[in-house]
């Protein structure tokens, strides 16, 4: 067959032309002649793929044994049993891919024939004998001396210009194919290896398409393509084992349940375990899956706690009554983020509050304190007591107030007018704070002469104050000991379903003492930072341990009695 630049170099076969036959009949007759001549046995891998694809498409693109038999019969291969079909099945799967994959494969086949694939392998030309071409004949007719002379087409007289034109006319066949002036093919692409393409078996088309696209664009060679196919298979085996062991329906579901352990950087550490098909889960993978399940359980438990807290406490600030119960503590807590004068507007229902503890601002204005520039005046004290009366429905109640000696006159007269059962004045002495001489306490109160007797109690001042983790600062500089609040709560409230109000709560010492005494407390605090600090202090559930350490300190002194003014 005469060689032509627009005809591929692999199409050098005898051409049969039949007149008066239909296309199907001519294909059948041509196939019989080719089969008899043994041409199909000499087809390259690319030619075989195209032949099988034509047969596959004629069978309706249905992957079946009938379609496979039709493909093999097109090459004259006997198909009497499945064993004969099975030998060719891996290669048959290549040509039976989806339309998108086959379109890329077809382009890659064409590029391989044109030697435009990365790292294409060349071989010595199969046409070592002299071959006449149309270009040579045309150049001879146009006046060139090339092609004239003795038998075999050997030129008698060389024309350098005409020879160069003839070589250039042959270059469209293959830019890497070298053709001598004797019209001999010196080098051409070797037969395309099938092993790299066999590597995409068991991979979905969606995974194969990006890699084939890189091969078509010249980014990957066939060996690099096969390496990527191998990595995809290893990854597929690893992820399949992970999905099966954790009980997820799919890889997407597993990624939602295990966002950390399904990350590529984490999973790639176990790819070596699945470079070959394994029947059992390797021990390292079992341990990794166990860690993932444990992490998932902890995450779900944390989410459930957050959901429960969100249901009870929408803003995370204990704005609704929230139950606390555990070893050594029990009760319900609610935080009212408002001023004491605004409290009646915040309370929907009146509750049987039997005790109200008020830590009045004394005007110390210590660094870190809030709203402590001046001591509470008498109108403010009266307003606080009036607000408490509006929210309680208890038949009797007790109000405890912490104040400085400068506020004694106003506070005692206000309490005397509000309470008809009498007023008791007490002194809190802190034995762990001494003067320079270390002889007498530096906290002393002087009362008028008509206060014949007064109660005094001794509790250590808090040395290690609670620090708010959000800003690593002390939550409130005026933190009082838990034992002091416990003494007040146990003395002035009942154990059975008792409700207490802690006004100007500050660091939340009162609410911790209330839970340890197994009672219920309403916290009233106007500073948002203190409210968040109280919430954080209760969320960790570590307040029981810290309170125990504070109360069991060796330097603590607890005493109660009467002393003269």
XYZ file of C-alpha atoms in Angstrom:
565
model
C 0.000 0.000 0.000
C 1.369 3.405 -0.980
C 2.291 5.527 2.035
C 0.438 8.824 2.489
C 1.013 11.499 5.159
C -2.670 11.558 6.106
C -2.807 7.796 6.674
C -1.420 6.403 9.921
C 1.703 4.291 9.621
C -0.085 1.268 11.126
C -2.587 1.137 8.245
C -0.237 -0.554 5.828
C -2.453 -3.531 4.995
C -3.978 -4.948 1.872
C -7.129 -3.048 1.004
C -10.026 -4.963 -0.528
C -12.637 -3.061 -2.464
C -15.937 -4.678 -3.214
C -18.492 -3.155 -5.505
C -22.180 -3.671 -4.968
C -21.976 -4.654 -1.268
C -23.476 -2.878 1.701
C -21.266 -1.493 4.443
C -22.053 -4.422 6.765
C -21.374 -6.952 4.005
C -18.101 -5.316 3.036
C -17.005 -5.260 6.688
C -17.811 -8.953 7.013
C -15.964 -9.904 3.816
C -13.003 -7.721 4.762
C -12.901 -9.265 8.218
C -12.848 -12.778 6.754
C -9.968 -11.880 4.441
C -8.012 -10.232 7.281
C -8.651 -13.189 9.551
C -7.501 -15.626 6.867
C -4.382 -13.591 6.199
C -3.587 -13.424 9.939
C -3.486 -9.626 10.044
C -5.378 -9.446 13.361
C -2.662 -11.433 15.075
C -0.192 -8.685 14.189
C -2.294 -5.798 15.483
C -0.719 -3.495 18.026
C -2.296 -2.874 21.414
C -3.843 0.387 20.222
C -5.281 -1.262 17.088
C -6.662 -4.111 19.191
C -8.366 -1.669 21.565
C -10.006 0.183 18.701
C -11.157 -3.040 17.071
C -12.690 -4.238 20.324
C -14.311 -0.883 20.974
C -16.051 -1.032 17.592
C -17.379 -4.489 18.408
C -18.389 -3.361 21.888
C -20.336 -0.394 20.536
C -22.077 -2.614 17.953
C -23.249 -4.782 20.881
C -24.890 -1.751 22.501
C -22.083 -0.941 24.991
C -23.382 -3.565 27.406
C -20.780 -5.330 29.520
C -21.707 -8.965 29.024
C -20.116 -12.235 28.007
C -21.754 -11.932 24.590
C -20.034 -8.590 24.020
C -16.700 -10.033 25.121
C -17.105 -13.012 22.764
C -17.895 -10.656 19.908
C -14.714 -8.679 20.612
C -12.540 -11.789 20.704
C -14.139 -13.291 17.618
C -13.337 -10.079 15.758
C -9.666 -11.045 16.205
C -10.202 -14.692 15.387
C -9.680 -15.796 19.001
C -11.692 -18.920 19.934
C -14.230 -18.458 22.728
C -15.476 -21.942 23.493
C -15.262 -21.523 27.292
C -15.016 -18.819 29.910
C -11.388 -19.714 30.590
C -10.510 -18.535 27.111
C -12.410 -15.276 27.660
C -10.945 -14.737 31.122
C -7.404 -14.543 29.794
C -8.324 -11.454 27.800
C -10.791 -9.978 30.279
C -8.389 -7.398 31.861
C -7.683 -5.897 28.446
C -11.334 -6.094 27.450
C -12.224 -3.998 30.506
C -10.096 -1.158 29.133
C -12.114 -0.792 25.940
C -15.412 -1.238 27.809
C -15.046 1.920 29.873
C -17.567 4.765 29.877
C -17.775 7.310 27.047
C -15.771 9.972 28.893
C -12.917 7.609 29.735
C -12.860 6.105 26.256
C -12.708 9.550 24.652
C -9.578 10.301 26.692
C -8.100 6.893 25.902
C -8.721 7.406 22.205
C -6.894 10.738 22.314
C -4.021 9.158 24.233
C -3.778 6.364 21.639
C -3.557 8.918 18.860
C -0.919 10.926 20.716
C 1.087 7.766 21.326
C 1.070 6.979 17.617
C 2.296 10.508 16.980
C 4.962 10.102 19.709
C 3.540 13.052 21.661
C 3.070 11.245 24.974
C 5.570 11.992 27.731
C 8.495 9.523 27.769
C 7.189 7.651 24.729
C 9.385 4.687 23.827
C 10.808 4.491 20.307
C 11.941 1.456 18.348
C 13.757 0.770 15.133
C 11.555 1.169 12.103
C 9.845 -1.996 10.953
C 9.990 -0.887 7.317
C 13.646 -1.513 6.715
C 13.040 -2.152 3.028
C 12.634 0.521 0.433
C 9.097 1.889 0.106
C 7.871 4.119 -2.687
C 5.818 7.070 -1.576
C 3.458 9.485 -3.228
C 5.775 12.343 -2.367
C 8.650 10.750 -4.250
C 6.474 10.091 -7.269
C 5.105 13.616 -7.227
C 8.551 15.154 -6.948
C 9.728 13.006 -9.851
C 6.863 14.187 -11.995
C 7.638 17.796 -11.130
C 11.085 17.564 -12.665
C 13.216 16.217 -9.859
C 15.804 13.599 -10.683
C 15.038 11.780 -7.461
C 13.349 8.441 -8.024
C 14.596 8.024 -11.557
C 17.245 5.530 -12.493
C 17.822 1.950 -11.611
C 15.426 -0.532 -10.103
C 14.575 0.121 -6.507
C 14.146 3.869 -6.802
C 17.794 4.730 -6.082
C 18.345 8.303 -7.242
C 20.797 8.793 -10.069
C 21.397 12.440 -9.333
C 20.827 14.048 -5.956
C 18.956 17.317 -5.664
C 19.475 18.572 -2.080
C 16.539 20.963 -2.191
C 14.098 18.338 -3.417
C 15.302 15.794 -0.858
C 14.690 18.259 1.998
C 11.205 18.981 0.730
C 10.447 15.262 0.574
C 11.601 14.770 4.175
C 9.494 17.699 5.363
C 6.450 16.302 3.576
C 6.810 13.090 5.607
C 7.136 14.821 9.009
C 3.354 15.165 9.626
C 3.302 11.388 10.016
C 5.384 11.591 13.159
C 7.589 14.400 14.359
C 9.950 11.867 15.971
C 9.955 9.483 13.046
C 13.122 9.770 11.020
C 12.808 8.866 7.321
C 15.936 8.513 5.234
C 16.248 9.737 1.701
C 15.723 6.125 0.648
C 12.249 6.460 2.158
C 13.066 4.061 5.005
C 11.506 4.474 8.472
C 14.449 4.527 10.861
C 12.500 4.963 14.175
C 8.866 4.862 15.244
C 6.920 4.559 18.537
C 7.064 1.132 20.113
C 3.905 -0.805 20.761
C 2.005 0.822 23.611
C 2.336 -1.264 26.818
C -0.943 -2.454 28.271
C 0.230 -2.854 31.881
C -0.095 0.854 32.830
C -3.689 0.922 31.596
C -4.485 -2.335 33.378
C -3.767 -0.445 36.592
C -7.064 1.430 36.378
C -9.049 -1.761 36.927
C -11.479 -1.587 39.874
C -11.340 2.226 39.820
C -14.379 4.357 39.104
C -14.449 6.558 36.037
C -14.605 9.674 38.224
C -11.200 8.770 39.706
C -9.636 7.786 36.395
C -10.640 10.835 34.333
C -8.370 13.410 36.098
C -5.315 11.168 35.717
C -5.976 10.413 32.044
C -6.424 14.132 31.456
C -2.933 14.755 32.840
C -1.538 12.048 30.556
C -3.239 13.609 27.549
C -1.846 17.047 28.416
C 1.679 15.639 28.696
C 2.037 16.094 32.460
C 2.241 12.374 33.264
C 3.910 9.490 31.502
C 2.365 6.029 31.364
C 4.548 4.823 34.240
C 3.604 7.824 36.356
C -0.028 7.204 35.476
C 0.271 3.596 36.643
C 1.846 4.785 39.914
C -1.097 7.102 40.541
C -3.530 4.282 39.807
C -1.715 2.147 42.379
C -1.948 4.892 45.004
C -5.656 5.264 44.331
C -6.194 1.535 44.800
C -4.243 1.513 48.051
C -6.207 4.501 49.292
C -9.444 2.823 48.251
C -8.596 -0.341 50.199
C -7.615 1.684 53.273
C -10.735 3.826 53.268
C -12.963 0.810 52.599
C -11.512 -0.980 55.630
C -11.979 2.133 57.774
C -15.591 2.617 56.651
C -16.450 -1.025 57.287
C -14.908 -1.168 60.756
C -16.448 2.074 62.037
C -19.870 1.097 60.688
C -20.329 4.074 58.377
C -22.434 3.673 55.261
C -19.993 5.466 52.958
C -16.782 7.442 52.960
C -18.728 10.710 52.961
C -20.595 9.651 56.115
C -17.318 8.601 57.742
C -15.792 12.006 56.977
C -18.698 13.707 58.754
C -18.441 11.475 61.837
C -14.625 11.419 61.944
C -13.446 14.777 60.558
C -9.965 14.427 62.052
C -9.160 10.751 61.484
C -10.343 10.760 57.839
C -7.923 13.520 56.881
C -5.557 12.540 54.077
C -2.464 13.204 56.181
C -3.746 10.819 58.869
C -4.921 8.033 56.551
C -1.772 8.077 54.402
C 0.233 6.722 57.351
C -1.518 3.357 56.895
C -1.338 3.051 53.096
C 1.654 0.701 53.305
C -0.502 -1.843 55.119
C -2.754 -2.139 52.077
C -0.267 -2.189 49.206
C -1.469 -5.755 48.731
C -4.888 -7.229 49.299
C -5.166 -8.353 52.919
C -7.925 -10.517 54.324
C -7.701 -9.336 57.942
C -7.401 -5.851 59.384
C -3.767 -5.165 60.395
C -3.160 -4.533 64.084
C -1.977 -0.965 63.527
C -5.179 -0.190 61.644
C -7.275 -1.770 64.404
C -5.668 0.508 67.000
C -6.196 3.541 64.778
C -9.879 2.697 64.302
C -10.281 2.179 68.064
C -8.862 5.666 68.679
C -11.224 7.107 66.087
C -14.253 5.452 67.697
C -13.213 6.660 71.145
C -12.772 10.190 69.810
C -16.184 10.030 68.120
C -17.865 8.919 71.335
C -16.274 11.744 73.315
C -17.227 14.251 70.641
C -20.835 13.067 70.588
C -20.992 13.180 74.382
C -19.671 16.729 74.358
C -22.188 17.731 71.701
C -25.008 16.195 73.732
C -23.917 18.161 76.785
C -23.801 21.356 74.742
C -27.237 20.617 73.332
C -28.633 19.951 76.794
C -27.051 23.108 78.135
C -28.352 25.102 75.194
C -31.851 23.778 75.873
C -31.706 24.769 79.517
C -29.550 27.847 79.074
C -29.945 29.513 75.690
C -27.128 32.054 76.038
C -24.844 29.955 78.206
C -25.261 32.359 81.137
C -27.673 30.320 83.300
C -30.588 32.642 82.602
C -32.985 29.780 83.417
C -33.061 27.496 86.425
C -30.384 24.872 85.726
C -29.957 21.693 87.756
C -26.562 20.721 89.180
C -26.078 17.351 90.825
C -23.029 15.256 91.544
C -20.929 13.776 94.287
C -21.031 16.238 97.170
C -23.252 18.899 95.588
C -26.845 19.343 94.462
C -29.189 22.199 93.641
C -30.497 24.546 90.976
C -28.981 27.848 89.905
C -30.238 30.853 87.994
C -28.279 33.992 87.160
C -30.012 37.341 86.728
C -27.804 39.720 84.780
C -29.210 42.950 86.139
C -29.107 45.423 88.992
C -30.881 44.545 92.233
C -33.343 47.399 91.687
C -34.346 45.846 88.324
C -34.741 42.328 89.704
C -38.562 42.381 90.216
C -38.997 43.093 86.495
C -36.861 40.064 85.596
C -38.682 37.619 87.867
C -41.909 36.201 86.458
C -43.031 34.314 89.566
C -42.390 34.848 93.265
C -40.483 32.066 95.006
C -40.036 31.173 98.701
C -36.672 32.872 99.192
C -35.795 32.572 102.881
C -32.303 34.064 102.794
C -30.802 37.032 100.963
C -27.038 37.651 101.110
C -25.933 41.126 100.006
C -22.252 41.975 99.587
C -22.696 45.741 99.375
C -20.139 47.907 97.520
C -18.039 49.616 100.180
C -16.173 52.187 98.088
C -12.774 50.521 98.313
C -12.364 50.815 94.518
C -9.624 48.190 94.402
C -8.027 47.500 91.024
C -10.187 44.977 89.187
C -13.399 45.812 91.024
C -16.552 47.047 89.281
C -19.011 49.703 90.497
C -17.138 50.166 93.764
C -16.224 53.835 93.500
C -18.455 54.831 96.442
C -20.198 52.938 99.264
C -23.884 52.156 98.933
C -26.063 54.967 100.219
C -29.138 54.547 102.385
C -31.631 54.965 99.464
C -29.806 52.261 97.525
C -29.875 49.917 100.513
C -33.592 50.553 101.009
C -34.254 49.923 97.302
C -32.375 46.602 97.415
C -34.400 45.403 100.416
C -37.654 46.508 98.760
C -36.761 44.567 95.598
C -36.131 41.432 97.626
C -39.532 41.738 99.326
C -41.202 41.831 95.893
C -39.705 38.527 94.675
C -40.159 36.374 97.790
C -43.337 34.726 98.992
C -41.852 33.145 102.116
C -43.622 33.937 105.417
C -40.298 34.858 107.021
C -36.856 35.597 105.669
C -33.378 36.703 106.695
C -31.159 39.325 105.071
C -27.380 39.141 105.561
C -25.261 42.091 104.509
C -21.498 42.566 104.185
C -20.463 46.187 104.653
C -17.689 48.435 105.960
C -17.641 50.218 109.317
C -18.385 53.537 107.583
C -21.753 52.158 106.434
C -22.760 50.769 109.839
C -25.154 53.527 110.898
C -27.110 53.714 107.633
C -27.255 49.979 107.176
C -28.351 49.130 110.716
C -31.133 51.718 110.741
C -32.350 50.529 107.340
C -32.357 46.902 108.458
C -34.164 47.812 111.676
C -36.951 49.527 109.737
C -37.332 46.610 107.299
C -37.094 43.699 109.739
C -39.496 43.344 112.639
C -37.682 40.425 114.273
C -34.538 42.283 115.218
C -31.112 42.903 113.799
C -27.964 41.021 114.738
C -24.563 42.577 114.119
C -21.483 40.442 113.609
C -17.774 40.826 113.041
C -15.793 38.773 110.559
C -12.194 38.320 111.673
C -9.554 37.001 109.249
C -6.765 35.337 111.273
C -4.477 34.765 108.278
C -4.068 38.523 107.710
C -1.964 40.225 110.365
C -0.345 43.560 111.003
C 3.383 44.052 110.782
C 3.707 43.032 114.452
C 1.644 39.922 113.689
C -0.213 40.199 116.990
C -3.755 41.323 116.325
C -6.083 41.109 113.350
C -6.095 44.180 111.162
C -9.856 43.932 110.586
C -11.645 45.635 113.505
C -15.011 47.343 113.731
C -15.941 49.998 116.318
C -19.631 50.236 117.220
C -21.547 52.629 119.379
C -22.023 52.071 123.105
C -25.593 50.752 122.866
C -24.373 47.645 120.973
C -23.696 45.697 124.155
C -22.957 42.382 122.472
C -22.198 41.263 118.943
C -21.470 37.999 117.172
C -18.055 37.402 115.723
C -16.709 34.632 113.534
C -13.281 33.857 112.178
C -12.514 32.663 108.636
C -9.385 32.989 106.570
C -9.352 35.431 103.697
C -9.042 33.781 100.278
C -5.366 33.791 99.338
C -5.515 31.966 95.990
C -8.315 33.821 94.260
C -10.245 32.456 91.302
C -8.807 33.577 87.942
C -11.022 33.917 84.870
C -9.487 31.801 82.089
C -10.863 34.061 79.347
C -8.485 36.909 80.221
C -6.266 35.273 82.877
C -7.225 37.960 85.391
C -8.720 37.690 88.881
C -12.484 37.594 88.513
C -13.248 39.756 91.538
C -10.775 41.189 94.075
C -13.318 40.932 96.938
C -13.564 37.123 97.000
C -14.794 35.780 100.319
C -14.131 32.288 101.706
C -16.554 29.481 100.956
C -16.633 28.459 104.610
C -18.046 31.895 105.518
C -20.942 31.482 103.089
C -21.532 27.900 104.199
C -21.833 29.059 107.798
C -24.420 31.693 106.855
C -26.415 29.313 104.639
C -26.553 26.510 107.185
C -27.492 28.887 110.001
C -30.214 30.900 108.271
C -31.773 28.472 105.747
C -33.377 25.043 105.829
C -32.093 22.015 103.967
C -35.478 21.098 102.503
C -35.972 22.917 99.188
C -34.598 26.221 100.388
C -34.181 29.181 98.001
C -31.452 31.793 98.501
C -30.619 35.088 96.769
C -26.990 36.174 96.368
C -26.872 39.879 95.490
C -23.638 41.450 94.176
C -22.301 37.919 93.746
C -18.956 38.876 92.203
C -16.874 35.717 91.784
C -19.738 33.319 92.600
C -18.517 32.080 95.966
C -22.078 32.145 97.283
C -23.449 29.885 94.550
C -20.701 27.305 95.110
C -21.391 27.246 98.842
C -25.111 26.888 98.099
C -24.573 23.834 95.872
C -22.291 22.268 98.477
C -25.067 22.817 101.037
C -27.567 21.295 98.549
C -29.814 24.305 98.183
C -31.097 26.530 95.356
C -29.751 29.991 94.565
C -30.648 33.021 92.470
C -27.500 34.961 91.572
C -27.890 38.694 90.934
C -24.915 40.327 89.205
C -24.795 43.400 86.971
C -21.282 42.890 85.583
C -21.287 40.656 82.483
C -17.696 39.544 83.033
C -18.555 38.260 86.503
C -21.606 36.476 85.108
C -19.465 34.688 82.531
C -16.883 33.901 85.172
C -19.513 32.283 87.391
C -20.717 30.236 84.419
C -17.170 29.098 83.665
C -16.537 28.285 87.322
C -19.568 26.007 87.445
C -19.097 24.422 84.002
C -15.879 22.631 84.923
C -17.425 20.824 87.923
C -14.037 21.233 89.585
C -15.369 23.651 92.188
C -15.931 20.804 94.650
C -12.259 19.887 94.725
C -11.076 23.499 94.931
C -13.566 24.254 97.710
C -12.392 21.224 99.678
C -8.770 22.328 99.419
C -9.689 25.817 100.586
C -11.659 24.607 103.593
C -9.078 22.011 104.648
C -6.150 24.427 104.746
C -4.132 24.081 107.978
C -4.133 27.773 108.836
C -7.912 28.024 108.903
C -9.503 28.948 112.250
C -13.248 28.687 112.807
C -14.769 30.037 115.987
C -18.033 31.535 117.066
C -18.934 33.358 120.240
C -19.804 36.663 121.809
C -17.542 39.593 122.405
C -18.177 42.947 124.009
C -17.897 46.069 121.977
